[in-house]
Amino acid sequence: MIREARSIVVLTGAGVSAESGISTFRDAEMGLWAKYDPMELAHIDAFHRDPELVTRWYHWRFTRCKDCTPNPGHHALAELQRQTEARGGSFSLLTQNVDGLHQRAGSTNVSEIHGTILTWRCTKTGKHHELEDIDFSSFPPTSEAGGILRPNVIWFGEMLPEKELERAFSDSSTCDVFMSVGTSSVVQPAASLIDLAKSHGARTIEVNLEPTPISESVDVSLFGKAGEELPKVLDQLNGEA
Ligand code: APR
């Protein structure tokens, strides 16, 4: 399926970063933040209600991301992109993750449909700030213009960026193979991209530890860890399996 595909779309979720040590949303958060529900904190209303708590949580999350490294699943997807593009195919990686690990593994032209925690912006001026330029000695952090700084993530209650959304829909409606990796497939609009792909005749693959709402309807289900299943797919493509 993959070998013959002219265009491949891969949608990833938190499960592809789990083996890098970044806990997924629907697993219980360990330690200090265990008492908070990520769904509660990843919401624009939570930020307006308690900007100190929400910015502390994102500061904690990105300090963990910085200590993590891409796992074999990230690297396999970067290699799959290289091989697909080398044979003249197109490859589009859409990720719901905000940790930047796909890019660090070598994936290019990654669409971060839920944004990123690696840059923040001033809520007063809209100016973007790199992490290293932000003073996190107090929370919420503020900019030189006196505005509160927030991470460039898309929170529940916010719209996805138009450009990313258009690309996700157009890539999903023109691909031959749509692969869903490490996502619970419950958050819209990401969860409906696979249906769009199927409605245009794409073949579908899911890689997940356990069944999800889409497992019944995909062509191929690879149940297991992304960091193990994706390298296996590559080995088969390279005739090494
Ligand atoms: N390999 C493959 N899949 C895994 C692994 C792994 N090692 N570990 C966990 N999973 C699967 C889980 O079975 C689950 O289906 O990854 C999925 C993680 O689901 P979520 O925690 O819901 O993360 P995600 O699907 O990315 O959430 C989507 O919801 O919380 C919001 O905006 C946030 O982007 C996030 C969106």
PDB file of N, CA and C and ligand atoms in Angstrom, residues 13-16 18-19 24-27 39 96-97 114 154 156 182-187 207-210 212 224-227, ligand 1:
ATOM      1  N   GLY A  13      -0.528  11.705  17.057  1.00  0.00           N
ATOM      2  CA  GLY A  13      -0.994  12.228  18.339  1.00  0.00           C
ATOM      3  C   GLY A  13       0.029  11.899  19.409  1.00  0.00           C
ATOM      4  N   ALA A  14      -0.365  12.146  20.643  1.00  0.00           N
ATOM      5  CA  ALA A  14       0.555  12.043  21.786  1.00  0.00           C
ATOM      6  C   ALA A  14       1.202  10.667  21.890  1.00  0.00           C
ATOM      7  N   GLY A  15       0.556   9.639  21.351  1.00  0.00           N
ATOM      8  CA  GLY A  15       1.107   8.280  21.464  1.00  0.00           C
ATOM      9  C   GLY A  15       2.447   8.119  20.778  1.00  0.00           C
ATOM     10  N   VAL A  16       2.729   8.967  19.755  1.00  0.00           N
ATOM     11  CA  VAL A  16       4.009   8.804  19.057  1.00  0.00           C
ATOM     12  C   VAL A  16       5.141   9.381  19.915  1.00  0.00           C
ATOM     13  N   ALA A  18       5.008   9.124  23.333  1.00  0.00           N
ATOM     14  CA  ALA A  18       4.956   8.456  24.653  1.00  0.00           C
ATOM     15  C   ALA A  18       6.298   7.777  24.953  1.00  0.00           C
ATOM     16  N   GLU A  19       6.895   7.122  23.945  1.00  0.00           N
ATOM     17  CA  GLU A  19       8.155   6.403  24.211  1.00  0.00           C
ATOM     18  C   GLU A  19       9.348   7.355  24.325  1.00  0.00           C
ATOM     19  N   THR A  24       0.899  10.942  27.594  1.00  0.00           N
ATOM     20  CA  THR A  24      -0.184  11.339  26.690  1.00  0.00           C
ATOM     21  C   THR A  24      -1.257  12.079  27.490  1.00  0.00           C
ATOM     22  N   PHE A  25      -2.197  12.642  26.772  1.00  0.00           N
ATOM     23  CA  PHE A  25      -3.221  13.450  27.446  1.00  0.00           C
ATOM     24  C   PHE A  25      -4.119  12.612  28.320  1.00  0.00           C
ATOM     25  N   ARG A  26      -4.432  11.419  27.788  1.00  0.00           N
ATOM     26  CA  ARG A  26      -5.455  10.658  28.498  1.00  0.00           C
ATOM     27  C   ARG A  26      -4.854   9.618  29.437  1.00  0.00           C
ATOM     28  N   ASP A  27      -3.512   9.641  29.525  1.00  0.00           N
ATOM     29  CA  ASP A  27      -2.917   8.868  30.624  1.00  0.00           C
ATOM     30  C   ASP A  27      -2.911   9.799  31.818  1.00  0.00           C
ATOM     31  N   MET A  39      -7.458  18.305  30.107  1.00  0.00           N
ATOM     32  CA  MET A  39      -8.530  18.918  29.312  1.00  0.00           C
ATOM     33  C   MET A  39      -8.946  20.246  29.949  1.00  0.00           C
ATOM     34  N   GLN A  96      -0.736  16.541  16.011  1.00  0.00           N
ATOM     35  CA  GLN A  96      -1.493  17.220  17.082  1.00  0.00           C
ATOM     36  C   GLN A  96      -0.556  17.535  18.243  1.00  0.00           C
ATOM     37  N   ASN A  97       0.672  17.054  18.144  1.00  0.00           N
ATOM     38  CA  ASN A  97       1.632  17.232  19.226  1.00  0.00           C
ATOM     39  C   ASN A  97       2.269  18.616  19.138  1.00  0.00           C
ATOM     40  N   HIS A 114      -2.114  21.713  16.187  1.00  0.00           N
ATOM     41  CA  HIS A 114      -2.511  22.237  17.500  1.00  0.00           C
ATOM     42  C   HIS A 114      -1.466  23.204  18.041  1.00  0.00           C
ATOM     43  N   ILE A 154      -2.932  25.670  20.325  1.00  0.00           N
ATOM     44  CA  ILE A 154      -4.354  25.919  20.079  1.00  0.00           C
ATOM     45  C   ILE A 154      -5.106  25.278  21.242  1.00  0.00           C
ATOM     46  N   PHE A 156      -8.444  24.206  23.610  1.00  0.00           N
ATOM     47  CA  PHE A 156      -9.877  23.933  23.456  1.00  0.00           C
ATOM     48  C   PHE A 156     -10.580  25.280  23.579  1.00  0.00           C
ATOM     49  N   GLY A 182      -0.898   6.852  16.976  1.00  0.00           N
ATOM     50  CA  GLY A 182      -0.831   7.304  18.370  1.00  0.00           C
ATOM     51  C   GLY A 182      -1.792   8.417  18.714  1.00  0.00           C
ATOM     52  N   THR A 183      -3.015   8.313  18.170  1.00  0.00           N
ATOM     53  CA  THR A 183      -4.016   9.309  18.568  1.00  0.00           C
ATOM     54  C   THR A 183      -5.303   8.595  18.959  1.00  0.00           C
ATOM     55  N   SER A 184      -5.980   9.136  19.947  1.00  0.00           N
ATOM     56  CA  SER A 184      -7.231   8.515  20.427  1.00  0.00           C
ATOM     57  C   SER A 184      -8.376   8.823  19.477  1.00  0.00           C
ATOM     58  N   SER A 185      -8.103   9.647  18.483  1.00  0.00           N
ATOM     59  CA  SER A 185      -9.102   9.943  17.436  1.00  0.00           C
ATOM     60  C   SER A 185     -10.431  10.396  18.010  1.00  0.00           C
ATOM     61  N   VAL A 186     -10.382  11.238  19.029  1.00  0.00           N
ATOM     62  CA  VAL A 186     -11.630  11.761  19.612  1.00  0.00           C
ATOM     63  C   VAL A 186     -11.748  13.275  19.489  1.00  0.00           C
ATOM     64  N   VAL A 187     -10.631  13.961  19.161  1.00  0.00           N
ATOM     65  CA  VAL A 187     -10.686  15.427  19.123  1.00  0.00           C
ATOM     66  C   VAL A 187     -10.863  15.900  17.676  1.00  0.00           C
ATOM     67  N   VAL A 207      -1.896   2.937  13.701  1.00  0.00           N
ATOM     68  CA  VAL A 207      -0.906   2.378  14.629  1.00  0.00           C
ATOM     69  C   VAL A 207      -1.292   2.877  16.017  1.00  0.00           C
ATOM     70  N   ASN A 208      -1.634   1.957  16.905  1.00  0.00           N
ATOM     71  CA  ASN A 208      -2.024   2.360  18.260  1.00  0.00           C
ATOM     72  C   ASN A 208      -1.841   1.169  19.188  1.00  0.00           C
ATOM     73  N   LEU A 209      -1.658   1.513  20.472  1.00  0.00           N
ATOM     74  CA  LEU A 209      -1.537   0.451  21.480  1.00  0.00           C
ATOM     75  C   LEU A 209      -2.838  -0.311  21.623  1.00  0.00           C
ATOM     76  N   GLU A 210      -3.966   0.406  21.437  1.00  0.00           N
ATOM     77  CA  GLU A 210      -5.266  -0.225  21.716  1.00  0.00           C
ATOM     78  C   GLU A 210      -6.292   0.291  20.718  1.00  0.00           C
ATOM     79  N   THR A 212      -9.313   2.186  18.910  1.00  0.00           N
ATOM     80  CA  THR A 212      -9.877   3.532  19.033  1.00  0.00           C
ATOM     81  C   THR A 212     -11.172   3.556  18.201  1.00  0.00           C
ATOM     82  N   GLY A 224       0.281  -1.933  18.654  1.00  0.00           N
ATOM     83  CA  GLY A 224       1.582  -2.018  19.302  1.00  0.00           C
ATOM     84  C   GLY A 224       2.140  -0.620  19.488  1.00  0.00           C
ATOM     85  N   LYS A 225       3.379  -0.567  19.972  1.00  0.00           N
ATOM     86  CA  LYS A 225       4.014   0.729  20.204  1.00  0.00           C
ATOM     87  C   LYS A 225       4.486   1.327  18.879  1.00  0.00           C
ATOM     88  N   ALA A 226       4.237   2.633  18.722  1.00  0.00           N
ATOM     89  CA  ALA A 226       4.660   3.296  17.481  1.00  0.00           C
ATOM     90  C   ALA A 226       6.166   3.136  17.264  1.00  0.00           C
ATOM     91  N   GLY A 227       6.911   3.187  18.380  1.00  0.00           N
ATOM     92  CA  GLY A 227       8.368   3.094  18.293  1.00  0.00           C
ATOM     93  C   GLY A 227       8.841   1.724  17.838  1.00  0.00           C
TER      94      GLY A 227
HETATM   95  N1  APR B   1       2.411   3.835  20.605  1.00  0.00           N
HETATM   96  C1  APR B   1       1.252   4.029  19.921  1.00  0.00           C
HETATM   97  N2  APR B   1       0.143   4.559  20.477  1.00  0.00           N
HETATM   98  C2  APR B   1       0.214   4.903  21.785  1.00  0.00           C
HETATM   99  C3  APR B   1       1.384   4.734  22.566  1.00  0.00           C
HETATM  100  C4  APR B   1       2.511   4.176  21.920  1.00  0.00           C
HETATM  101  N3  APR B   1       3.658   3.975  22.578  1.00  0.00           N
HETATM  102  N4  APR B   1       1.123   5.175  23.830  1.00  0.00           N
HETATM  103  C5  APR B   1      -0.153   5.624  23.835  1.00  0.00           C
HETATM  104  N5  APR B   1      -0.703   5.432  22.613  1.00  0.00           N
HETATM  105  C6  APR B   1      -2.035   5.820  22.154  1.00  0.00           C
HETATM  106  C7  APR B   1      -3.120   5.695  23.179  1.00  0.00           C
HETATM  107  O1  APR B   1      -3.698   4.386  23.083  1.00  0.00           O
HETATM  108  C8  APR B   1      -4.113   6.763  22.699  1.00  0.00           C
HETATM  109  O2  APR B   1      -5.009   6.235  21.731  1.00  0.00           O
HETATM  110  O3  APR B   1      -1.948   7.199  21.863  1.00  0.00           O
HETATM  111  C9  APR B   1      -3.217   7.790  22.036  1.00  0.00           C
HETATM  112  C10 APR B   1      -3.030   9.048  22.868  1.00  0.00           C
HETATM  113  O4  APR B   1      -4.294   9.654  22.941  1.00  0.00           O
HETATM  114  P1  APR B   1      -4.447  11.068  23.653  1.00  0.00           P
HETATM  115  O5  APR B   1      -3.745  11.050  24.962  1.00  0.00           O
HETATM  116  O6  APR B   1      -5.914  11.387  23.576  1.00  0.00           O
HETATM  117  O7  APR B   1      -3.633  12.071  22.743  1.00  0.00           O
HETATM  118  P2  APR B   1      -4.120  12.697  21.365  1.00  0.00           P
HETATM  119  O8  APR B   1      -4.933  11.725  20.582  1.00  0.00           O
HETATM  120  O9  APR B   1      -2.925  13.290  20.731  1.00  0.00           O
HETATM  121  O10 APR B   1      -5.067  13.896  21.861  1.00  0.00           O
HETATM  122  C11 APR B   1      -5.570  14.730  20.824  1.00  0.00           C
HETATM  123  O11 APR B   1      -6.497  16.208  22.453  1.00  0.00           O
HETATM  124  O12 APR B   1      -5.798  16.698  24.519  1.00  0.00           O
HETATM  125  C12 APR B   1      -6.038  17.271  23.303  1.00  0.00           C
HETATM  126  O13 APR B   1      -5.038  18.956  21.984  1.00  0.00           O
HETATM  127  C13 APR B   1      -4.764  17.808  22.728  1.00  0.00           C
HETATM  128  O14 APR B   1      -3.581  17.228  20.730  1.00  0.00           O
HETATM  129  C14 APR B   1      -4.314  16.695  21.812  1.00  0.00           C
HETATM  130  C15 APR B   1      -5.643  16.138  21.327  1.00  0.00           C
END
